[in-house]
């Protein structure tokens, strides 16, 4: 089996990670025409490894997404797929409401059931920024929906989200589906940790920077390693308490996670999408025949595809709602 190494990381990073000096001059030298706002965003991204965008998501899309969640839970006996509950993959149909709303629940690939989720993933402000980073439209790679805080230990995404063709061709957008309240287990991140000089590379075994089935080291060692590393380079974590509709886009190498929940009564509804560039989208992960508005969604820029594996699977209400039929057939 081939091993993905640090060299693969450096070979596949987007242009902005290679910029030395100021972004405006580097962009000009590369023949890019950027507005001053875009230069500011990219400077922030390069320094901090994330960008916060207020009102990134449409209110109607958030409402429709949450309606889809409620509908899916109500109709789960009729739905045939797995969901992650307390870290285990279980049949959705076999879960209780306490499993779903009371504890750690991760709804994977929501965008393959819900066009409201597709719309959130393809939100225009997010796509505009990602297209600058990737120099081409971004494509949805995977998505995750959360009802409560995740309490995930500090981690970096790429050792786990690694099906893209070019390991560093990755970014994520996290959208607040409600105002995040103290005690609800806020997202946290370490500003500037995305720079390899800060994060270093975790060796999962045999020089691999990815977690493999036969890795000799585990995610349980990853978090303390990153925390030690952050302490050594003097980076403190920041908790994120955004308003509903705010998005944070983070770099593939940013250290982040979920803070402990200290008030069990609070939800923390959020939706995360991982993206890659068009060129790095893995072969075979889109339907063989693409039909605009049916299994292929184009936000100009930005694409999402229905799952090629589960054709004919039951979808959620937004899939056939007039709003989204109209929006995505244009
Ligand atoms: O939402 C959170 O608490 C953490 C999300 C996260 O770190 C991830 O999805 O990679």
XYZ file of C-alpha atoms and ligand atoms in Angstrom:
340
model
C 0.000 0.000 0.000
C 1.341 3.462 -0.840
C 1.977 5.868 2.002
C 0.872 9.538 1.841
C 3.689 11.658 3.223
C 4.578 15.247 4.099
C 5.985 15.594 0.570
C 2.523 14.768 -0.818
C 1.096 17.495 1.390
C 3.500 20.147 0.118
C 3.127 18.965 -3.492
C -0.678 19.387 -3.424
C -1.254 22.595 -1.399
C -3.318 25.363 -3.040
C -1.446 28.383 -4.412
C -2.198 30.563 -1.384
C -0.207 28.233 0.885
C 2.870 28.850 -1.249
C 2.664 32.642 -1.178
C 5.620 34.418 0.377
C 5.270 38.135 1.009
C 1.957 39.892 0.581
C -1.019 38.330 -1.174
C -1.708 41.316 -3.447
C 1.796 41.194 -5.018
C 1.794 37.393 -5.261
C -1.624 37.404 -6.919
C -0.517 40.086 -9.375
C 2.607 38.108 -10.271
C 0.382 35.108 -10.979
C -1.893 37.210 -13.193
C -4.851 37.034 -10.804
C -7.299 39.923 -10.654
C -8.599 40.224 -7.085
C -10.750 42.865 -5.406
C -9.341 44.495 -2.259
C -11.944 42.577 -0.227
C -10.727 39.276 -1.706
C -7.125 40.183 -0.909
C -8.151 40.888 2.709
C -9.956 37.526 2.966
C -6.958 35.665 1.539
C -4.512 37.490 3.841
C -6.635 36.409 6.817
C -6.820 32.854 5.525
C -3.073 32.711 5.089
C -2.385 34.105 8.566
C -5.168 32.471 10.582
C -6.220 29.390 8.576
C -9.891 30.317 8.714
C -12.371 32.932 7.562
C -15.601 33.880 9.333
C -18.453 35.026 7.067
C -21.544 36.521 8.680
C -24.939 35.901 7.070
C -23.336 33.318 4.813
C -26.365 31.039 4.879
C -29.881 31.845 3.750
C -32.513 31.829 6.550
C -34.965 29.878 4.359
C -32.348 27.198 3.643
C -31.672 26.782 7.364
C -35.411 26.471 8.115
C -35.849 23.919 5.318
C -32.811 21.959 6.549
C -34.201 21.781 10.095
C -37.618 20.765 8.712
C -35.899 17.938 6.826
C -34.214 16.780 10.060
C -37.562 16.734 11.889
C -39.263 14.924 9.001
C -36.463 12.335 8.781
C -36.619 11.609 12.496
C -40.410 11.239 12.354
C -40.202 8.891 9.335
C -37.041 7.028 10.268
C -38.793 3.626 10.330
C -39.249 4.034 6.561
C -35.643 5.123 5.899
C -32.874 2.670 5.238
C -29.471 4.073 6.126
C -26.998 4.364 8.959
C -26.337 7.253 11.274
C -23.540 7.768 13.812
C -24.679 7.710 17.451
C -22.064 8.037 20.205
C -19.331 7.168 17.699
C -21.034 3.969 16.432
C -22.695 3.403 13.045
C -26.272 2.257 13.714
C -29.425 1.801 11.632
C -31.305 5.109 11.678
C -34.596 3.175 11.911
C -33.437 1.556 15.150
C -32.584 4.779 17.021
C -34.626 6.435 19.755
C -35.354 10.170 19.947
C -33.080 10.248 22.992
C -30.234 8.831 20.825
C -30.868 11.430 18.153
C -31.617 14.590 20.084
C -30.213 13.768 23.512
C -26.589 12.932 22.821
C -23.871 12.607 20.217
C -25.477 12.166 16.823
C -23.725 12.716 13.494
C -25.864 12.764 10.347
C -23.538 11.931 7.461
C -24.036 12.965 3.826
C -27.148 15.022 4.567
C -26.721 16.737 1.190
C -27.565 13.469 -0.599
C -31.056 13.486 0.981
C -31.834 17.167 1.393
C -31.664 19.918 -1.224
C -31.794 22.426 1.616
C -28.456 20.934 2.682
C -27.157 21.181 -0.905
C -28.197 24.842 -0.880
C -26.361 25.462 2.409
C -23.227 23.698 1.132
C -23.369 25.794 -2.041
C -24.037 29.131 -0.277
C -22.736 31.859 -2.579
C -20.369 33.625 -0.164
C -18.724 30.340 0.825
C -18.351 29.254 -2.779
C -16.913 32.584 -3.832
C -14.153 32.267 -1.260
C -13.426 28.580 -1.924
C -13.097 29.258 -5.650
C -10.383 31.807 -4.802
C -8.509 29.286 -2.663
C -8.796 26.389 -5.131
C -8.543 28.598 -8.280
C -11.555 26.681 -9.613
C -15.025 25.767 -8.332
C -15.212 23.739 -5.150
C -17.093 20.447 -5.011
C -18.865 18.984 -1.989
C -16.929 15.954 -0.783
C -18.929 15.066 2.305
C -21.274 16.657 4.848
C -22.117 16.243 8.523
C -25.104 17.504 10.518
C -25.031 17.911 14.302
C -27.891 18.604 16.713
C -25.672 19.161 19.742
C -22.062 20.082 20.433
C -19.738 17.323 19.229
C -17.175 17.449 22.078
C -14.681 16.201 19.492
C -11.106 16.357 20.755
C -8.642 18.640 18.973
C -7.956 17.276 15.504
C -7.058 18.150 11.927
C -9.391 16.946 9.180
C -7.181 15.599 6.412
C -5.946 12.402 8.120
C -9.628 11.335 8.088
C -11.124 13.168 5.090
C -8.770 11.906 2.451
C -10.545 10.654 -0.657
C -9.643 13.798 -2.675
C -6.986 13.431 -5.379
C -4.314 15.566 -3.744
C -4.399 15.443 0.032
C -4.084 19.200 0.633
C -6.939 20.055 -1.774
C -9.397 20.259 1.109
C -11.326 22.861 3.118
C -14.397 22.816 5.352
C -17.285 25.193 6.027
C -19.165 25.006 9.326
C -22.525 26.799 9.448
C -24.358 27.757 12.659
C -27.998 26.666 12.300
C -28.847 28.564 15.493
C -27.117 31.151 17.706
C -24.394 29.305 19.610
C -24.870 29.751 23.347
C -22.225 29.395 26.071
C -22.330 25.909 27.571
C -23.603 24.252 24.373
C -20.176 22.861 23.390
C -18.935 25.549 21.032
C -16.606 24.804 18.155
C -13.021 25.742 19.041
C -10.018 26.315 16.818
C -6.371 27.295 17.098
C -5.714 30.388 14.913
C -2.610 29.990 12.753
C -2.248 26.273 13.525
C -2.725 25.444 9.819
C 0.881 26.420 9.059
C 3.004 23.250 8.995
C 5.642 25.079 11.096
C 2.976 25.309 13.819
C 1.128 22.013 13.486
C 3.987 19.780 12.399
C 3.007 16.433 10.909
C 1.724 13.552 12.991
C 3.289 10.257 11.952
C 0.510 7.649 12.031
C 3.123 4.976 11.328
C 5.709 4.354 8.553
C 5.773 8.102 7.800
C 2.081 8.238 6.856
C 0.336 11.539 7.565
C -3.070 9.811 7.207
C -4.837 7.467 9.547
C -4.851 4.064 7.874
C -6.530 0.802 8.877
C -3.186 -0.566 10.009
C -1.871 2.659 11.592
C 0.285 2.035 14.619
C -0.994 5.227 16.284
C -4.568 6.188 17.113
C -6.814 9.292 17.206
C -6.501 9.060 21.003
C -2.818 9.982 20.640
C -3.511 12.636 18.000
C -5.335 15.104 20.284
C -2.693 15.216 23.067
C 0.010 15.466 20.398
C -1.718 18.514 18.850
C -2.390 20.122 22.242
C 1.266 19.699 23.235
C 2.333 21.114 19.930
C -0.005 24.144 20.277
C 1.378 24.811 23.785
C 4.956 24.624 22.438
C 4.284 27.169 19.680
C 2.173 29.347 22.010
C -1.210 29.149 20.246
C -4.304 29.298 22.473
C -7.686 27.883 21.379
C -10.548 30.261 20.571
C -14.212 29.344 21.150
C -16.646 30.271 18.405
C -20.022 31.755 19.433
C -21.566 32.841 16.142
C -25.083 33.913 15.267
C -27.326 31.661 13.218
C -26.325 31.802 9.554
C -22.654 32.614 10.197
C -20.101 30.328 8.565
C -16.497 29.637 9.370
C -14.415 28.203 6.570
C -11.308 26.393 7.745
C -8.094 25.195 6.165
C -7.460 21.436 5.828
C -4.654 21.706 8.383
C -6.399 23.869 11.038
C -6.566 22.313 14.510
C -10.190 22.372 15.725
C -12.736 20.458 17.781
C -15.786 20.782 20.027
C -15.659 22.207 23.577
C -17.198 20.256 26.470
C -20.953 20.713 26.907
C -21.588 22.227 30.315
C -25.335 22.791 29.931
C -26.995 19.572 28.747
C -30.251 21.415 28.041
C -28.691 23.282 25.119
C -28.626 22.200 21.493
C -25.939 23.423 19.093
C -27.303 22.750 15.630
C -24.653 22.992 12.969
C -23.814 21.707 9.508
C -20.317 21.024 8.195
C -19.321 20.495 4.573
C -15.923 19.327 3.374
C -14.938 20.435 -0.117
C -12.249 19.736 -2.609
C -11.396 21.387 -5.920
C -13.067 20.299 -9.159
C -9.834 18.702 -10.377
C -9.291 16.800 -7.122
C -12.823 15.422 -6.847
C -12.448 11.618 -6.699
C -13.396 9.646 -9.797
C -16.514 7.548 -9.393
C -17.963 9.685 -6.592
C -20.501 11.377 -8.867
C -23.290 9.658 -10.826
C -22.151 8.301 -14.217
C -24.782 10.353 -16.047
C -25.181 13.868 -14.675
C -28.552 15.593 -14.922
C -28.591 19.221 -13.797
C -31.020 19.798 -10.916
C -31.650 16.063 -10.514
C -28.334 14.554 -9.404
C -25.916 17.393 -10.181
C -26.159 20.858 -8.622
C -24.297 23.828 -10.003
C -24.107 27.048 -7.997
C -21.715 28.810 -10.404
C -19.243 28.485 -8.822
C -19.601 25.298 -6.768
C -20.907 21.801 -7.384
C -22.606 19.042 -5.430
C -23.592 15.607 -6.644
C -26.088 13.058 -5.453
C -24.658 9.779 -4.225
C -23.932 7.403 -7.133
C -24.405 4.396 -4.845
C -27.959 4.839 -3.665
C -29.977 5.738 -6.749
C -33.693 5.652 -6.006
C -33.220 6.109 -2.259
C -35.967 7.969 -0.407
C -35.245 11.680 -0.105
C -36.389 14.304 2.383
C -39.134 16.889 1.653
C -36.893 19.691 0.372
C -35.681 17.377 -2.428
C -38.941 17.770 -4.321
C -40.026 21.187 -3.038
C -40.755 23.766 -5.728
C -38.247 26.188 -4.210
C -35.322 23.846 -4.783
C -36.590 22.342 -8.024
C -36.615 25.870 -9.430
C -33.353 26.946 -7.831
C -31.287 24.045 -9.135
C -32.756 23.624 -12.595
C -31.747 27.117 -13.653
O -18.671 21.095 15.326
C -17.790 20.719 16.098
O -17.902 20.718 17.324
C -16.490 20.195 15.540
C -16.608 19.899 14.089
C -15.337 19.382 13.558
O -14.303 19.559 14.133
C -15.331 18.652 12.296
O -16.398 18.387 11.739
O -14.226 18.301 11.835
